[in-house]
Coordinates of C-alpha atoms in Angstrom, one line a residue:
X1 CA 0.0 0.0 0.0
X2 CA 1.1 3.5 -0.8
X3 CA -1.8 5.4 0.8
X4 CA -4.1 4.7 3.7
X5 CA -6.9 4.1 1.2
X6 CA -4.8 1.3 -0.4
X7 CA -5.2 -0.6 2.9
X8 CA -8.8 -1.5 1.9
X9 CA -7.4 -4.0 -0.6
X10 CA -5.0 -5.7 1.7
X11 CA -5.2 -8.3 4.4
X12 CA -5.5 -6.3 7.6
X13 CA -5.4 -7.6 11.1
X14 CA -7.6 -5.5 13.3
X15 CA -7.3 -5.2 17.1
X16 CA -10.8 -4.4 18.3
X17 CA -9.3 -2.7 21.3
X18 CA -8.5 0.3 19.0
X19 CA -12.0 0.6 17.5
X20 CA -14.7 -2.0 16.9
X21 CA -15.6 -0.2 13.7
X22 CA -12.3 -1.1 12.0
X23 CA -11.3 2.4 11.3
X24 CA -7.6 3.1 11.4
X25 CA -6.8 6.8 12.2
X26 CA -3.6 8.7 11.4
X27 CA -2.1 11.8 12.9
X28 CA -2.4 13.6 9.6
X29 CA -6.2 13.8 10.0
X30 CA -6.6 10.9 7.7
X31 CA -8.6 7.7 8.5
X32 CA -9.5 4.7 6.5
X33 CA -12.2 2.1 7.1
X34 CA -10.5 -1.3 6.5
X35 CA -12.1 -4.7 5.8
X36 CA -10.1 -6.8 8.2
X37 CA -9.1 -10.3 7.3
X38 CA -8.9 -11.1 11.0
X39 CA -10.2 -9.4 14.1
X40 CA -8.6 -10.0 17.5
X41 CA -8.9 -8.4 20.9
X42 CA -5.2 -8.3 21.7
X43 CA -2.4 -6.2 20.4
X44 CA 0.0 -9.0 21.1
X45 CA -2.1 -11.5 19.0
X46 CA -2.4 -8.9 16.1
X47 CA 1.4 -8.5 16.2
X48 CA 2.0 -12.2 16.3
X49 CA -0.2 -12.8 13.3
X50 CA 1.6 -10.0 11.4
X51 CA 5.0 -11.5 12.2
X52 CA 3.7 -14.8 10.9
X53 CA 2.9 -13.1 7.6
X54 CA -0.9 -13.2 7.9
X55 CA -1.5 -9.5 7.2
X56 CA -0.9 -5.8 8.0
X57 CA -1.2 -4.6 11.6
X58 CA -1.8 -1.2 13.1
X59 CA -0.3 -0.5 16.5
X60 CA 2.0 1.4 18.8
X61 CA 5.8 1.5 18.7
X62 CA 6.0 -0.1 22.2
X63 CA 4.3 -3.2 20.7
X64 CA 5.7 -3.3 17.2
X65 CA 9.0 -1.5 17.6
X66 CA 11.2 -4.5 18.6
X67 CA 9.9 -6.5 15.6
X68 CA 10.4 -3.6 13.2
X69 CA 14.0 -3.1 14.5
X70 CA 14.7 -6.9 14.2
X71 CA 13.3 -7.0 10.6
X72 CA 10.4 -9.3 11.5
X73 CA 8.0 -6.6 10.5
X74 CA 8.3 -3.9 7.8
X75 CA 6.6 -0.5 8.1
X76 CA 4.4 -0.3 5.0
X77 CA 3.4 3.4 5.4
X78 CA 6.5 4.7 7.3
X79 CA 5.6 8.4 6.9
X80 CA 2.3 8.1 8.7
X81 CA 1.8 8.1 12.4
X82 CA -1.2 6.9 14.3
X83 CA -3.6 9.4 15.7
X84 CA -2.9 10.4 19.2
X85 CA -5.2 9.0 21.9
X86 CA -5.8 9.9 25.5
X87 CA -5.4 7.9 28.6
X88 CA -7.6 8.6 31.6
X89 CA -7.4 7.4 35.1
X90 CA -10.6 7.4 37.2
X91 CA -10.6 7.0 40.9
X92 CA -12.9 7.8 43.8
X93 CA -12.4 11.2 45.3
X94 CA -11.7 11.3 49.0
X95 CA -10.0 13.4 51.7
X96 CA -6.6 11.7 50.9
X97 CA -5.3 9.9 47.9
X98 CA -3.8 6.6 48.9
X99 CA 0.0 6.5 48.5
X100 CA -0.2 3.4 46.3
X101 CA -2.5 5.2 43.9
X102 CA -0.4 8.4 43.9
X103 CA 2.7 6.2 43.2
X104 CA 0.9 4.5 40.3
X105 CA -0.2 7.8 38.8
X106 CA 3.3 9.3 39.0
X107 CA 4.9 6.2 37.6
X108 CA 2.5 6.0 34.7
X109 CA 2.8 9.7 33.8
X110 CA 6.6 9.5 33.9
X111 CA 6.7 6.3 31.9
X112 CA 4.4 7.6 29.2
X113 CA 6.2 10.8 28.9
X114 CA 9.5 9.0 28.5
X115 CA 8.1 6.8 25.7
X116 CA 7.2 9.8 23.6
X117 CA 4.8 7.4 22.1
X118 CA 5.1 7.1 18.4
X119 CA 3.1 4.6 16.5
X120 CA 3.6 2.8 13.2
X121 CA 1.6 0.7 10.8

């Protein structure tokens, strides 16, 4: 594929945790509705299927990066990045935030900032 629209004619592996409607969104305000060959509910399963040569996968660098670096996967649209997404933490309000929860929030915020999360297809 040379454009996101070209993905419609390829064997795509869709992780339903991204979007049950099988729409792949890109940072460049582009999106494409794919016709998945396979649908899974695990980024790891989607990656494993792509490594096995079963199709094209859409996912974050932290999941696909090692396989891209090792040559087990090839970026098919390397100039495109996935659309940014948000992460929310919901907890009960109270007079004092438990130290365990504060530690988790601080760790997650630091870890996510350090990743500078890029995503590839």
